[in-house]
């Protein structure tokens, strides 16, 4: 089954779950503008990805404390969608703009810090973040004229360093 | 809002025998209990490795029910 068909299948599943819960919320395939990696294109791991946005009604309830409910639903939808298939697709769910806002905050922080790094010509160390958050930082500063990024530390302590590029 | 119907819909997607999926909702003064029953062969599919799937179901039930911290939301699984 191609990615379009599997996207439709995942979308139908999420909408069935929302309907069953009588949440008054609707799911739709995320547009490229709403999500960092949308439109069913392959992600960096070589997996095809499906991004679904849930909006309206009680969609905020699906976020839960620090996104716990959303992570749980995303995990289960991913299992269901991949159950009967040989090829794995990554499913990312957003609800009430939670992941989008979170990404925008991280990107703004990264860009601010990059500016400081350039001004003081001194590297900046971010707090430890989970892998997907570190990736957001790396991506937003990729190709930046004045700084480069790398990660340091292991496990729970792994964090991003923003470092000034050598001036030429 | 129907947490119960939502759990049923999710669990039906996880198992091989959706016809055997039942969820009973019971309420006592401590909170709400969702008693999930599935076919015996499907137990592993709703519990998952290290209980990861069961915990995900619990996280969803807890959040969607909208219960505050003083009341508990339980999801119990059996065949």
PDB file of C-alpha atoms in Angstrom:
ATOM      1  CA  UNK A   1       0.000   0.000   0.000  1.00  0.00           C
ATOM      2  CA  UNK A   2       1.411   3.432  -0.854  1.00  0.00           C
ATOM      3  CA  UNK A   3       1.820   6.278   1.593  1.00  0.00           C
ATOM      4  CA  UNK A   4      -1.323   8.102   0.402  1.00  0.00           C
ATOM      5  CA  UNK A   5      -3.496   5.069   1.040  1.00  0.00           C
ATOM      6  CA  UNK A   6      -1.912   4.484   4.414  1.00  0.00           C
ATOM      7  CA  UNK A   7      -2.351   8.154   5.333  1.00  0.00           C
ATOM      8  CA  UNK A   8      -6.046   7.868   4.523  1.00  0.00           C
ATOM      9  CA  UNK A   9      -6.275   4.708   6.602  1.00  0.00           C
ATOM     10  CA  UNK A  10      -4.536   6.356   9.580  1.00  0.00           C
ATOM     11  CA  UNK A  11      -6.726   9.441   9.256  1.00  0.00           C
ATOM     12  CA  UNK A  12      -9.909   7.344   9.167  1.00  0.00           C
ATOM     13  CA  UNK A  13      -8.739   5.463  12.267  1.00  0.00           C
ATOM     14  CA  UNK A  14      -8.067   8.665  14.222  1.00  0.00           C
ATOM     15  CA  UNK A  15     -11.439  10.103  13.218  1.00  0.00           C
ATOM     16  CA  UNK A  16     -13.189   6.887  14.316  1.00  0.00           C
ATOM     17  CA  UNK A  17     -11.459   7.173  17.700  1.00  0.00           C
ATOM     18  CA  UNK A  18     -12.459  10.849  18.022  1.00  0.00           C
ATOM     19  CA  UNK A  19     -16.061  10.065  17.047  1.00  0.00           C
ATOM     20  CA  UNK A  20     -16.245   7.198  19.525  1.00  0.00           C
ATOM     21  CA  UNK A  21     -14.975   9.502  22.258  1.00  0.00           C
ATOM     22  CA  UNK A  22     -17.562  12.143  21.263  1.00  0.00           C
ATOM     23  CA  UNK A  23     -14.829  14.740  21.502  1.00  0.00           C
ATOM     24  CA  UNK A  24     -16.265  16.981  18.785  1.00  0.00           C
ATOM     25  CA  UNK A  25     -12.763  17.188  17.293  1.00  0.00           C
ATOM     26  CA  UNK A  26     -11.675  16.442  13.717  1.00  0.00           C
ATOM     27  CA  UNK A  27      -8.453  15.051  12.354  1.00  0.00           C
ATOM     28  CA  UNK A  28      -6.875  16.016   9.067  1.00  0.00           C
ATOM     29  CA  UNK A  29      -3.622  15.348   7.286  1.00  0.00           C
ATOM     30  CA  UNK A  30      -1.227  18.109   8.302  1.00  0.00           C
ATOM     31  CA  UNK A  31      -0.210  20.615   5.675  1.00  0.00           C
ATOM     32  CA  UNK A  32       3.462  21.444   5.188  1.00  0.00           C
ATOM     33  CA  UNK A  33       2.938  24.797   6.901  1.00  0.00           C
ATOM     34  CA  UNK A  34       1.457  23.364  10.059  1.00  0.00           C
ATOM     35  CA  UNK A  35       4.094  20.760  10.676  1.00  0.00           C
ATOM     36  CA  UNK A  36       7.834  20.605  10.259  1.00  0.00           C
ATOM     37  CA  UNK A  37       7.751  17.355   8.336  1.00  0.00           C
ATOM     38  CA  UNK A  38       4.387  16.962   6.709  1.00  0.00           C
ATOM     39  CA  UNK A  39       2.795  15.809   3.544  1.00  0.00           C
ATOM     40  CA  UNK A  40       3.865  12.193   3.775  1.00  0.00           C
ATOM     41  CA  UNK A  41       7.430  12.766   2.760  1.00  0.00           C
ATOM     42  CA  UNK A  42      10.184  10.534   4.067  1.00  0.00           C
ATOM     43  CA  UNK A  43      11.867  11.591   7.288  1.00  0.00           C
ATOM     44  CA  UNK A  44      15.564  11.371   8.098  1.00  0.00           C
ATOM     45  CA  UNK A  45      15.295   7.723   9.133  1.00  0.00           C
ATOM     46  CA  UNK A  46      14.169   6.660   5.701  1.00  0.00           C
ATOM     47  CA  UNK A  47      10.673   5.894   7.001  1.00  0.00           C
ATOM     48  CA  UNK A  48       7.676   7.383   5.346  1.00  0.00           C
ATOM     49  CA  UNK A  49       5.848   9.686   7.716  1.00  0.00           C
ATOM     50  CA  UNK A  50       2.213  10.560   8.281  1.00  0.00           C
ATOM     51  CA  UNK A  51       1.369  13.783  10.115  1.00  0.00           C
ATOM     52  CA  UNK A  52      -2.138  14.250  11.449  1.00  0.00           C
ATOM     53  CA  UNK A  53      -3.561  17.350  13.139  1.00  0.00           C
ATOM     54  CA  UNK A  54      -6.510  17.120  15.524  1.00  0.00           C
ATOM     55  CA  UNK A  55      -8.430  20.350  16.007  1.00  0.00           C
ATOM     56  CA  UNK A  56     -11.669  21.639  17.490  1.00  0.00           C
ATOM     57  CA  UNK A  57     -13.985  20.455  20.242  1.00  0.00           C
ATOM     58  CA  UNK A  58     -12.174  18.955  23.196  1.00  0.00           C
ATOM     59  CA  UNK A  59      -8.931  18.381  21.302  1.00  0.00           C
ATOM     60  CA  UNK A  60      -7.027  20.007  24.201  1.00  0.00           C
ATOM     61  CA  UNK A  61      -8.061  17.062  26.405  1.00  0.00           C
ATOM     62  CA  UNK A  62      -6.109  14.777  24.081  1.00  0.00           C
ATOM     63  CA  UNK A  63      -2.902  16.639  24.849  1.00  0.00           C
ATOM     64  CA  UNK A  64      -2.876  15.774  28.541  1.00  0.00           C
ATOM     65  CA  UNK A  65      -0.245  16.802  31.015  1.00  0.00           C
ATOM     66  CA  UNK A  66       2.935  17.661  29.070  1.00  0.00           C
ATOM     67  CA  UNK A  67       1.555  15.881  26.033  1.00  0.00           C
ATOM     68  CA  UNK A  68       1.332  12.496  27.767  1.00  0.00           C
ATOM     69  CA  UNK A  69      -2.088  11.650  26.351  1.00  0.00           C
ATOM     70  CA  UNK A  70      -1.070  12.745  22.862  1.00  0.00           C
ATOM     71  CA  UNK A  71       2.123  10.669  23.019  1.00  0.00           C
ATOM     72  CA  UNK A  72       0.080   7.664  24.188  1.00  0.00           C
ATOM     73  CA  UNK A  73      -2.475   8.049  21.396  1.00  0.00           C
ATOM     74  CA  UNK A  74       0.267   8.542  18.816  1.00  0.00           C
ATOM     75  CA  UNK A  75       2.029   5.407  20.068  1.00  0.00           C
ATOM     76  CA  UNK A  76      -1.149   3.303  19.817  1.00  0.00           C
ATOM     77  CA  UNK A  77      -2.222   4.676  16.439  1.00  0.00           C
ATOM     78  CA  UNK A  78       1.305   3.898  15.182  1.00  0.00           C
ATOM     79  CA  UNK A  79       0.995   0.300  16.363  1.00  0.00           C
ATOM     80  CA  UNK A  80      -2.436  -0.149  14.774  1.00  0.00           C
ATOM     81  CA  UNK A  81      -1.415   1.395  11.459  1.00  0.00           C
ATOM     82  CA  UNK A  82       1.705  -0.785  11.231  1.00  0.00           C
ATOM     83  CA  UNK A  83       0.131  -4.006  12.482  1.00  0.00           C
ATOM     84  CA  UNK A  84      -0.629  -5.628   9.183  1.00  0.00           C
ATOM     85  CA  UNK A  85       2.100  -4.097   7.094  1.00  0.00           C
ATOM     86  CA  UNK A  86       5.648  -5.101   6.264  1.00  0.00           C
ATOM     87  CA  UNK A  87       6.862  -1.530   5.895  1.00  0.00           C
ATOM     88  CA  UNK A  88       6.779   0.763   8.920  1.00  0.00           C
ATOM     89  CA  UNK A  89       5.339   4.255   8.694  1.00  0.00           C
ATOM     90  CA  UNK A  90       5.936   6.854  11.367  1.00  0.00           C
ATOM     91  CA  UNK A  91       2.718   8.501  12.550  1.00  0.00           C
ATOM     92  CA  UNK A  92       2.906  11.894  14.252  1.00  0.00           C
ATOM     93  CA  UNK A  93      -0.222  13.286  15.873  1.00  0.00           C
ATOM     94  CA  UNK A  94      -0.749  16.852  16.966  1.00  0.00           C
ATOM     95  CA  UNK A  95      -3.742  18.083  18.957  1.00  0.00           C
ATOM     96  CA  UNK A  96      -4.799  21.681  19.534  1.00  0.00           C
ATOM     97  CA  UNK A  97      -1.480  22.815  18.038  1.00  0.00           C
ATOM     98  CA  UNK A  98       0.473  21.402  21.002  1.00  0.00           C
ATOM     99  CA  UNK A  99       3.461  20.072  19.046  1.00  0.00           C
ATOM    100  CA  UNK A 100       3.458  23.024  16.657  1.00  0.00           C
ATOM    101  CA  UNK A 101       3.577  25.549  19.534  1.00  0.00           C
ATOM    102  CA  UNK A 102       6.219  23.496  21.300  1.00  0.00           C
ATOM    103  CA  UNK A 103       8.339  23.419  18.131  1.00  0.00           C
ATOM    104  CA  UNK A 104       7.903  27.158  17.574  1.00  0.00           C
ATOM    105  CA  UNK A 105       9.036  27.877  21.139  1.00  0.00           C
ATOM    106  CA  UNK A 106      12.126  25.691  20.739  1.00  0.00           C
ATOM    107  CA  UNK A 107      12.967  27.280  17.391  1.00  0.00           C
ATOM    108  CA  UNK A 108      12.654  30.792  18.805  1.00  0.00           C
ATOM    109  CA  UNK A 109      14.861  29.871  21.778  1.00  0.00           C
ATOM    110  CA  UNK A 110      17.462  28.333  19.458  1.00  0.00           C
ATOM    111  CA  UNK A 111      17.546  31.406  17.198  1.00  0.00           C
ATOM    112  CA  UNK A 112      17.857  33.767  20.214  1.00  0.00           C
ATOM    113  CA  UNK A 113      20.694  31.706  21.627  1.00  0.00           C
ATOM    114  CA  UNK A 114      22.424  31.575  18.246  1.00  0.00           C
ATOM    115  CA  UNK A 115      22.381  35.377  18.199  1.00  0.00           C
ATOM    116  CA  UNK A 116      23.965  35.493  21.674  1.00  0.00           C
ATOM    117  CA  UNK A 117      26.558  32.912  20.673  1.00  0.00           C
ATOM    118  CA  UNK A 118      27.609  35.116  17.766  1.00  0.00           C
ATOM    119  CA  UNK A 119      27.653  38.306  19.866  1.00  0.00           C
ATOM    120  CA  UNK A 120      29.784  36.803  22.649  1.00  0.00           C
ATOM    121  CA  UNK A 121      31.687  34.420  20.384  1.00  0.00           C
ATOM    122  CA  UNK A 122      31.115  31.777  23.040  1.00  0.00           C
ATOM    123  CA  UNK A 123      29.225  28.506  22.837  1.00  0.00           C
ATOM    124  CA  UNK A 124      25.902  28.028  24.589  1.00  0.00           C
ATOM    125  CA  UNK A 125      24.699  24.852  26.245  1.00  0.00           C
ATOM    126  CA  UNK A 126      20.996  24.006  26.249  1.00  0.00           C
ATOM    127  CA  UNK A 127      19.261  22.025  28.953  1.00  0.00           C
ATOM    128  CA  UNK A 128      18.966  18.263  28.300  1.00  0.00           C
ATOM    129  CA  UNK A 129      16.169  17.522  25.817  1.00  0.00           C
ATOM    130  CA  UNK A 130      14.637  14.397  24.314  1.00  0.00           C
ATOM    131  CA  UNK A 131      15.890  13.343  20.869  1.00  0.00           C
ATOM    132  CA  UNK A 132      12.983  14.807  18.895  1.00  0.00           C
ATOM    133  CA  UNK A 133      13.439  18.198  20.588  1.00  0.00           C
ATOM    134  CA  UNK A 134      17.179  18.177  19.942  1.00  0.00           C
ATOM    135  CA  UNK A 135      16.435  17.446  16.289  1.00  0.00           C
ATOM    136  CA  UNK A 136      14.215  20.550  16.118  1.00  0.00           C
ATOM    137  CA  UNK A 137      17.144  22.670  17.377  1.00  0.00           C
ATOM    138  CA  UNK A 138      19.638  21.061  14.982  1.00  0.00           C
ATOM    139  CA  UNK A 139      17.253  21.529  12.060  1.00  0.00           C
ATOM    140  CA  UNK A 140      16.421  25.181  12.679  1.00  0.00           C
ATOM    141  CA  UNK A 141      20.123  26.094  12.940  1.00  0.00           C
ATOM    142  CA  UNK A 142      21.271  23.870  10.091  1.00  0.00           C
ATOM    143  CA  UNK A 143      22.848  26.075   7.473  1.00  0.00           C
ATOM    144  CA  UNK A 144      23.001  29.044   9.874  1.00  0.00           C
ATOM    145  CA  UNK A 145      25.752  31.430   8.799  1.00  0.00           C
ATOM    146  CA  UNK A 146      27.263  32.035  12.233  1.00  0.00           C
ATOM    147  CA  UNK A 147      26.765  28.901  14.325  1.00  0.00           C
ATOM    148  CA  UNK A 148      26.775  25.119  14.201  1.00  0.00           C
ATOM    149  CA  UNK A 149      25.257  22.615  16.628  1.00  0.00           C
ATOM    150  CA  UNK A 150      26.166  19.263  18.114  1.00  0.00           C
ATOM    151  CA  UNK A 151      24.957  17.123  21.015  1.00  0.00           C
ATOM    152  CA  UNK A 152      26.900  16.097  24.081  1.00  0.00           C
ATOM    153  CA  UNK A 153      26.277  13.828  27.075  1.00  0.00           C
ATOM    154  CA  UNK A 154      24.569  10.479  27.330  1.00  0.00           C
ATOM    155  CA  UNK A 155      20.983   9.391  27.926  1.00  0.00           C
ATOM    156  CA  UNK A 156      18.944  11.768  30.117  1.00  0.00           C
ATOM    157  CA  UNK A 157      21.804  14.256  30.096  1.00  0.00           C
ATOM    158  CA  UNK A 158      22.167  14.557  26.307  1.00  0.00           C
ATOM    159  CA  UNK A 159      21.953  18.200  25.319  1.00  0.00           C
ATOM    160  CA  UNK A 160      22.617  20.494  22.381  1.00  0.00           C
ATOM    161  CA  UNK A 161      25.587  22.842  22.191  1.00  0.00           C
ATOM    162  CA  UNK A 162      25.400  25.869  19.911  1.00  0.00           C
ATOM    163  CA  UNK A 163      28.878  26.882  18.883  1.00  0.00           C
ATOM    164  CA  UNK A 164      30.210  29.883  16.921  1.00  0.00           C
ATOM    165  CA  UNK A 165      31.616  29.110  13.491  1.00  0.00           C
ATOM    166  CA  UNK A 166      35.261  30.078  13.040  1.00  0.00           C
ATOM    167  CA  UNK A 167      35.326  33.474  11.377  1.00  0.00           C
ATOM    168  CA  UNK A 168      37.207  33.423   8.125  1.00  0.00           C
TER     169      UNK A 168
ATOM    170  CA  UNK B   1     -17.625  12.535  26.002  1.00  0.00           C
ATOM    171  CA  UNK B   2     -17.262   8.806  26.091  1.00  0.00           C
ATOM    172  CA  UNK B   3     -13.958   7.481  27.317  1.00  0.00           C
ATOM    173  CA  UNK B   4     -15.362   3.957  27.250  1.00  0.00           C
ATOM    174  CA  UNK B   5     -16.315   4.034  23.557  1.00  0.00           C
ATOM    175  CA  UNK B   6     -12.976   5.592  22.728  1.00  0.00           C
ATOM    176  CA  UNK B   7     -11.075   2.824  24.540  1.00  0.00           C
ATOM    177  CA  UNK B   8     -13.150   0.202  22.722  1.00  0.00           C
ATOM    178  CA  UNK B   9     -12.365   1.749  19.340  1.00  0.00           C
ATOM    179  CA  UNK B  10      -8.617   1.848  20.058  1.00  0.00           C
ATOM    180  CA  UNK B  11      -8.496  -1.677  21.509  1.00  0.00           C
ATOM    181  CA  UNK B  12     -10.410  -3.103  18.544  1.00  0.00           C
ATOM    182  CA  UNK B  13      -7.615  -1.816  16.340  1.00  0.00           C
ATOM    183  CA  UNK B  14      -4.973  -3.529  18.462  1.00  0.00           C
ATOM    184  CA  UNK B  15      -6.400  -7.041  18.633  1.00  0.00           C
ATOM    185  CA  UNK B  16      -6.980  -9.950  16.243  1.00  0.00           C
ATOM    186  CA  UNK B  17     -10.465 -10.634  17.601  1.00  0.00           C
ATOM    187  CA  UNK B  18     -12.313  -7.294  17.836  1.00  0.00           C
ATOM    188  CA  UNK B  19     -15.614  -9.083  18.441  1.00  0.00           C
ATOM    189  CA  UNK B  20     -14.420 -10.166  21.890  1.00  0.00           C
ATOM    190  CA  UNK B  21     -13.514  -6.666  23.067  1.00  0.00           C
ATOM    191  CA  UNK B  22     -15.607  -5.415  25.971  1.00  0.00           C
ATOM    192  CA  UNK B  23     -15.112  -2.482  28.305  1.00  0.00           C
ATOM    193  CA  UNK B  24     -17.154  -2.047  31.470  1.00  0.00           C
ATOM    194  CA  UNK B  25     -17.188   1.290  33.240  1.00  0.00           C
ATOM    195  CA  UNK B  26     -17.627   1.235  36.999  1.00  0.00           C
ATOM    196  CA  UNK B  27     -17.527   4.134  39.405  1.00  0.00           C
ATOM    197  CA  UNK B  28     -16.802   4.129  43.094  1.00  0.00           C
ATOM    198  CA  UNK B  29     -15.892   6.912  45.509  1.00  0.00           C
ATOM    199  CA  UNK B  30     -12.201   6.545  44.646  1.00  0.00           C
ATOM    200  CA  UNK B  31     -12.691   7.076  40.973  1.00  0.00           C
ATOM    201  CA  UNK B  32     -13.547   5.330  37.738  1.00  0.00           C
ATOM    202  CA  UNK B  33     -12.513   1.833  36.704  1.00  0.00           C
ATOM    203  CA  UNK B  34     -12.501   0.634  33.083  1.00  0.00           C
ATOM    204  CA  UNK B  35     -12.503  -3.147  32.988  1.00  0.00           C
ATOM    205  CA  UNK B  36     -11.188  -4.242  29.611  1.00  0.00           C
ATOM    206  CA  UNK B  37     -11.713  -7.805  28.457  1.00  0.00           C
ATOM    207  CA  UNK B  38     -10.293  -9.292  25.284  1.00  0.00           C
ATOM    208  CA  UNK B  39      -9.781 -12.780  23.841  1.00  0.00           C
ATOM    209  CA  UNK B  40      -7.079 -14.684  25.707  1.00  0.00           C
ATOM    210  CA  UNK B  41      -4.792 -14.741  22.670  1.00  0.00           C
ATOM    211  CA  UNK B  42      -5.040 -10.961  22.427  1.00  0.00           C
ATOM    212  CA  UNK B  43      -3.995 -10.196  26.016  1.00  0.00           C
ATOM    213  CA  UNK B  44      -0.394  -9.489  25.023  1.00  0.00           C
ATOM    214  CA  UNK B  45      -1.573  -7.060  22.353  1.00  0.00           C
ATOM    215  CA  UNK B  46      -3.337  -4.810  24.867  1.00  0.00           C
ATOM    216  CA  UNK B  47      -0.653  -5.092  27.540  1.00  0.00           C
ATOM    217  CA  UNK B  48       2.438  -4.835  25.369  1.00  0.00           C
ATOM    218  CA  UNK B  49       6.098  -5.218  26.187  1.00  0.00           C
ATOM    219  CA  UNK B  50       6.700  -4.008  29.766  1.00  0.00           C
ATOM    220  CA  UNK B  51       3.028  -2.971  29.873  1.00  0.00           C
ATOM    221  CA  UNK B  52       3.671  -0.115  27.442  1.00  0.00           C
ATOM    222  CA  UNK B  53       0.388  -0.497  25.601  1.00  0.00           C
ATOM    223  CA  UNK B  54      -1.636  -0.841  28.818  1.00  0.00           C
ATOM    224  CA  UNK B  55       0.071   2.270  30.169  1.00  0.00           C
ATOM    225  CA  UNK B  56      -0.755   4.206  27.008  1.00  0.00           C
ATOM    226  CA  UNK B  57      -4.413   3.187  27.378  1.00  0.00           C
ATOM    227  CA  UNK B  58      -4.295   4.382  31.001  1.00  0.00           C
ATOM    228  CA  UNK B  59      -2.770   7.733  30.017  1.00  0.00           C
ATOM    229  CA  UNK B  60      -5.537   8.296  27.479  1.00  0.00           C
ATOM    230  CA  UNK B  61      -8.338   7.238  29.855  1.00  0.00           C
ATOM    231  CA  UNK B  62      -6.991   9.502  32.570  1.00  0.00           C
ATOM    232  CA  UNK B  63      -6.728  12.559  30.367  1.00  0.00           C
ATOM    233  CA  UNK B  64      -9.957  12.169  28.391  1.00  0.00           C
ATOM    234  CA  UNK B  65     -12.004  11.457  31.513  1.00  0.00           C
ATOM    235  CA  UNK B  66     -10.807  14.816  32.793  1.00  0.00           C
ATOM    236  CA  UNK B  67     -10.634  13.568  36.361  1.00  0.00           C
ATOM    237  CA  UNK B  68      -8.733  15.748  38.779  1.00  0.00           C
ATOM    238  CA  UNK B  69      -5.875  14.424  40.881  1.00  0.00           C
ATOM    239  CA  UNK B  70      -8.108  13.483  43.786  1.00  0.00           C
ATOM    240  CA  UNK B  71      -9.942  10.808  41.841  1.00  0.00           C
ATOM    241  CA  UNK B  72      -8.308   7.871  40.222  1.00  0.00           C
ATOM    242  CA  UNK B  73      -8.861   6.415  36.787  1.00  0.00           C
ATOM    243  CA  UNK B  74      -8.031   2.727  36.520  1.00  0.00           C
ATOM    244  CA  UNK B  75      -7.799   0.533  33.460  1.00  0.00           C
ATOM    245  CA  UNK B  76      -7.811  -3.162  34.284  1.00  0.00           C
ATOM    246  CA  UNK B  77      -7.194  -5.761  31.616  1.00  0.00           C
ATOM    247  CA  UNK B  78      -8.283  -9.398  31.591  1.00  0.00           C
ATOM    248  CA  UNK B  79      -9.320 -12.093  29.170  1.00  0.00           C
TER     249      UNK B  79
END
